[in-house]
XYZ file of C-alpha atoms in Angstrom:
332
model
C -7.807 23.356 -7.479
C -5.445 25.024 -5.626
C -6.008 24.867 -2.192
C -5.684 20.660 -3.284
C -2.604 21.479 -4.624
C -0.353 23.176 -2.270
C -1.965 20.433 0.226
C -0.634 17.950 -2.152
C 2.922 19.447 -1.910
C 3.005 20.079 1.991
C 2.619 16.482 1.453
C 5.395 15.776 -0.679
C 8.159 17.459 2.014
C 6.957 15.435 4.750
C 6.808 12.080 2.285
C 10.186 12.442 1.391
C 11.576 13.658 4.482
C 9.894 10.308 6.603
C 11.217 7.698 3.477
C 15.107 9.960 3.942
C 15.180 8.881 7.637
C 13.432 5.587 7.017
C 16.024 4.382 4.176
C 18.325 5.481 5.684
C 18.264 3.816 8.315
C 16.995 0.384 7.025
C 19.982 0.830 4.786
C 22.524 0.958 7.839
C 20.478 -1.824 9.980
C 22.227 -4.940 8.308
C 25.824 -5.452 10.503
C 29.169 -4.301 9.377
C 29.027 -1.597 6.419
C 31.077 -1.128 3.143
C 34.090 -1.586 3.911
C 33.099 -4.990 5.700
C 32.205 -6.146 2.458
C 35.471 -4.912 1.289
C 37.496 -7.022 3.773
C 35.517 -10.311 3.222
C 35.589 -9.650 -0.718
C 39.536 -9.674 -0.301
C 39.324 -12.699 2.038
C 37.447 -14.594 -1.012
C 40.299 -13.704 -3.224
C 43.265 -14.556 -1.106
C 44.219 -11.465 0.067
C 43.702 -9.250 3.300
C 42.986 -5.812 5.019
C 44.728 -4.919 7.993
C 42.985 -3.234 10.605
C 44.981 -0.120 10.573
C 43.705 0.167 6.789
C 40.293 -0.621 7.793
C 40.318 1.841 10.386
C 41.710 4.045 7.217
C 39.502 3.433 4.711
C 36.131 3.651 7.411
C 37.617 7.183 8.069
C 37.985 8.775 4.758
C 34.290 7.918 4.291
C 32.659 8.512 7.558
C 31.638 5.417 8.501
C 33.217 5.895 11.800
C 30.407 8.536 12.525
C 27.611 8.573 14.446
C 24.574 7.209 12.053
C 23.068 10.871 12.678
C 25.766 12.364 12.075
C 25.714 10.557 8.682
C 22.362 11.167 7.598
C 23.114 14.542 8.079
C 26.023 15.264 6.177
C 23.983 13.060 3.525
C 20.662 14.736 3.307
C 21.728 18.465 4.061
C 24.349 17.787 1.018
C 21.566 17.148 -1.319
C 18.798 19.807 -0.275
C 21.256 22.305 -0.244
C 24.342 21.538 -2.882
C 22.286 18.870 -5.203
C 25.165 16.274 -4.292
C 24.238 12.678 -4.439
C 27.195 12.073 -2.991
C 30.006 9.774 -3.817
C 29.555 6.266 -4.724
C 32.327 4.033 -2.858
C 32.077 1.170 -4.577
C 32.487 3.104 -8.088
C 34.187 5.610 -7.129
C 32.278 8.192 -9.018
C 29.694 11.099 -8.496
C 26.498 9.038 -8.018
C 24.585 11.491 -10.015
C 26.986 10.683 -13.232
C 26.172 7.389 -12.418
C 23.012 7.480 -12.491
C 22.672 9.764 -15.379
C 24.907 7.762 -17.558
C 21.743 5.081 -17.925
C 18.797 7.864 -17.216
C 18.356 8.095 -21.319
C 18.042 4.436 -22.145
C 15.965 3.228 -18.920
C 13.545 7.040 -20.260
C 13.415 4.802 -23.728
C 12.484 1.532 -22.967
C 10.128 2.857 -20.558
C 8.617 5.528 -22.695
C 8.400 2.801 -25.615
C 7.152 -0.274 -22.996
C 4.091 2.192 -21.590
C 3.045 3.327 -25.713
C 2.930 0.076 -26.146
C 0.784 -0.594 -23.422
C -1.790 2.007 -23.874
C -1.233 1.247 -27.498
C -2.600 -2.178 -27.035
C -4.630 -2.431 -24.081
C -7.188 -0.330 -24.188
C -8.753 -0.512 -28.136
C -8.513 -3.931 -26.938
C -10.371 -2.998 -23.537
C -13.463 -1.031 -24.919
C -13.843 -4.235 -27.117
C -14.515 -6.594 -24.575
C -16.230 -4.741 -22.439
C -18.681 -3.663 -25.255
C -18.887 -7.355 -26.705
C -19.100 -8.466 -23.130
C -19.170 -12.355 -22.841
C -18.349 -12.785 -26.760
C -15.907 -15.228 -27.737
C -13.179 -12.161 -28.888
C -13.561 -11.342 -25.227
C -13.306 -15.091 -23.499
C -10.178 -14.961 -25.529
C -8.462 -11.939 -24.679
C -9.282 -12.212 -21.499
C -7.743 -15.494 -21.298
C -4.796 -14.303 -23.183
C -4.674 -11.481 -20.429
C -4.490 -13.852 -17.932
C -1.813 -15.893 -19.436
C 0.082 -12.557 -19.814
C -0.393 -12.158 -15.814
C 0.399 -14.858 -14.793
C 3.739 -15.361 -16.882
C 7.229 -14.158 -14.658
C 8.810 -11.772 -16.807
C 12.107 -13.328 -16.031
C 11.300 -16.437 -18.016
C 9.799 -14.597 -20.998
C 12.784 -12.868 -21.410
C 14.644 -15.861 -21.969
C 12.554 -17.585 -23.841
C 12.064 -14.765 -26.533
C 16.206 -14.109 -25.806
C 16.243 -17.574 -27.331
C 14.086 -16.897 -29.895
C 16.435 -13.446 -31.153
C 19.473 -15.439 -30.780
C 18.101 -18.890 -32.623
C 15.925 -17.497 -35.581
C 17.209 -13.622 -35.946
C 20.750 -13.905 -34.575
C 20.258 -11.667 -32.343
C 23.457 -11.163 -29.965
C 21.905 -12.605 -26.326
C 21.255 -10.043 -23.657
C 21.995 -6.570 -23.595
C 20.834 -3.516 -26.292
C 24.018 -3.735 -28.295
C 25.135 -6.045 -30.251
C 29.234 -5.889 -29.215
C 31.035 -4.380 -32.130
C 28.323 -1.858 -31.042
C 28.781 -1.461 -27.948
C 31.677 1.100 -26.782
C 31.079 2.720 -30.647
C 30.215 5.990 -30.961
C 27.050 6.824 -31.773
C 25.672 7.139 -35.690
C 22.809 5.556 -37.630
C 24.581 1.864 -37.497
C 24.169 1.624 -34.028
C 20.764 3.615 -33.300
C 19.705 0.802 -35.641
C 21.414 -2.061 -34.031
C 19.143 -0.557 -30.978
C 16.700 -0.851 -31.937
C 16.467 -4.632 -33.410
C 17.326 -5.289 -29.829
C 14.719 -3.148 -28.048
C 11.981 -5.215 -29.451
C 12.776 -8.168 -26.179
C 12.609 -5.918 -23.532
C 9.888 -3.764 -24.532
C 7.940 -6.873 -24.928
C 8.813 -8.374 -22.078
C 8.380 -5.095 -19.529
C 5.050 -4.638 -22.075
C 3.181 -8.378 -21.657
C 2.230 -8.310 -17.903
C 1.470 -4.114 -17.669
C -0.860 -4.681 -20.817
C -2.967 -7.658 -19.579
C -3.161 -5.799 -16.139
C -4.768 -2.493 -18.535
C -7.320 -4.807 -20.309
C -8.568 -5.458 -17.416
C -9.149 -2.431 -16.022
C -10.451 -0.999 -18.857
C -12.905 -3.312 -19.192
C -14.539 -2.952 -15.791
C -14.095 0.736 -15.606
C -16.176 0.819 -19.315
C -18.716 -1.858 -18.021
C -19.443 0.404 -14.685
C -20.291 3.765 -17.623
C -22.019 1.482 -19.923
C -25.472 0.794 -17.749
C -25.351 4.527 -16.351
C -28.210 6.253 -16.453
C -26.034 9.492 -18.630
C -25.654 6.432 -20.930
C -29.592 5.419 -21.323
C -30.518 9.110 -21.929
C -28.171 9.534 -24.556
C -29.449 6.670 -26.376
C -33.050 7.990 -25.634
C -32.273 10.755 -27.480
C -30.859 9.409 -30.401
C -27.309 9.885 -30.275
C -25.161 7.530 -32.420
C -24.000 4.007 -30.765
C -20.290 5.084 -31.671
C -20.635 8.647 -30.792
C -22.497 7.967 -27.295
C -19.944 5.449 -26.667
C -16.682 7.579 -27.460
C -17.815 10.612 -25.904
C -19.023 9.731 -22.562
C -18.572 6.298 -21.229
C -14.881 5.993 -22.411
C -13.885 9.234 -21.695
C -14.888 8.430 -18.021
C -13.071 4.837 -18.264
C -9.660 6.277 -19.049
C -8.838 7.100 -15.627
C -5.949 4.365 -16.093
C -4.651 6.005 -18.988
C -4.092 8.881 -16.619
C -3.057 7.315 -13.565
C -0.522 4.994 -15.390
C 1.330 8.451 -16.401
C 2.615 8.241 -12.738
C 4.582 5.144 -13.383
C 6.347 7.264 -16.297
C 8.444 9.569 -13.639
C 10.341 6.561 -11.643
C 10.561 4.217 -14.517
C 12.832 6.448 -16.504
C 15.155 5.827 -13.518
C 14.621 2.642 -12.226
C 13.036 0.649 -15.117
C 13.063 -2.527 -14.561
C 15.571 -4.341 -12.100
C 14.344 -7.779 -12.762
C 14.052 -8.073 -16.760
C 17.377 -5.592 -16.624
C 19.463 -7.992 -14.683
C 18.172 -11.252 -16.864
C 19.213 -9.111 -20.138
C 22.001 -7.341 -19.444
C 20.544 -4.039 -19.974
C 22.762 -0.870 -18.643
C 19.517 0.618 -17.167
C 19.543 1.602 -13.568
C 18.218 -1.282 -11.534
C 21.137 -3.515 -11.880
C 23.331 -0.292 -10.542
C 20.562 0.125 -7.751
C 20.704 -3.763 -6.974
C 24.715 -3.632 -7.069
C 24.475 -0.810 -4.584
C 22.704 -2.861 -1.915
C 25.495 -5.775 -2.636
C 28.493 -3.601 -1.858
C 26.600 -1.495 0.914
C 27.410 1.618 -0.997
C 24.743 3.774 1.268
C 25.522 6.611 -0.744
C 24.438 5.246 -3.801
C 21.309 2.649 -2.696
C 20.145 6.049 -0.128
C 20.238 8.407 -3.247
C 18.637 6.135 -5.882
C 16.079 5.422 -3.960
C 15.220 9.386 -2.632
C 15.070 10.107 -6.334
C 12.915 7.204 -7.185
C 10.368 8.049 -4.062
C 10.314 11.733 -5.194
C 9.455 11.082 -8.823
C 6.811 8.570 -7.745
C 5.515 11.173 -5.362
C 5.972 14.087 -8.434
C 4.322 11.528 -10.453
C 1.770 10.895 -8.258
C 0.666 14.544 -7.884
C 0.669 15.447 -11.425
C -1.404 12.108 -12.293
C -3.583 13.128 -9.871
C -4.058 16.604 -11.345
C -4.346 15.349 -14.961
C -7.384 13.422 -13.259
C -8.867 16.481 -12.150
C -8.642 17.869 -15.272
C -9.800 14.754 -17.163
C -12.739 14.070 -15.038
C -15.275 16.814 -13.712
C -16.831 14.112 -11.230
C -12.767 13.954 -9.437
C -12.665 17.988 -9.869
C -16.415 18.365 -7.772
C -15.064 16.081 -5.635
C -11.822 18.358 -4.982
C -13.839 21.398 -3.906
C -15.847 19.709 -1.695
C -12.243 18.723 -0.023
């Protein structure tokens, strides 16, 4: 396991280095730069930026340097000083902009994942044990519907229901009177009153997919020889089910832990845009539209780091849970 962990750490470093290069190159592929976006926005508003002003802005932001110089300045500041750069559009440090959205993104991501686990695993176990029953058909039908409905459409429907029947403000996580208020009990209760809509929207498709995966994994385990052996020895059915097949089929539980880390920063971008949620996804979209390369590049690097680290943690958790995976790692 230690050797496997060491190899994975080496892969993490190489992967992140490759991602940083590809990310920076792709960000700079579109014609123009942030100053070009400023010029276009100024012209659309009936104003103008002189060539001298544009040249001064490019010199100020370092946009007139060769791309490899810009890349080295950006990546060396991250690696050596933990400095993710300054956002052009927001004129604030990138770390500050992302940090402001981490808490709400984390609450949304963790609550949605817990809801997926709490609903999907019991239903998946029931559908596998009662295969081809009316309950199995019913849950399968609902699961396919949940996977097929676009999240943005479900968000619009639930926003209408919340506004029409519960009197909630449309979009956002706070009512207008609590938007800029200091944190207190009233603001927390208002947040909880708005939080159910995005949690439900994000959890629907995840729950539907997890039900199918759990059902399929458990069906693979239920007919293994060790299950027949345990049943022949007289082990009670419920104890047999929970001790062996269910344990071996819970791999999706540990594999989805890796999704949690990038979700803490990014969240669901489309849902966040539709519902005007103050999470990281809309910030990334704004950076892409403004060609804010330091904001976009640093955001993607943080997401990539969390994704890779989350994957490693998921693999280690799976190895701890399933002895068959540990045996496979020993062979490697």
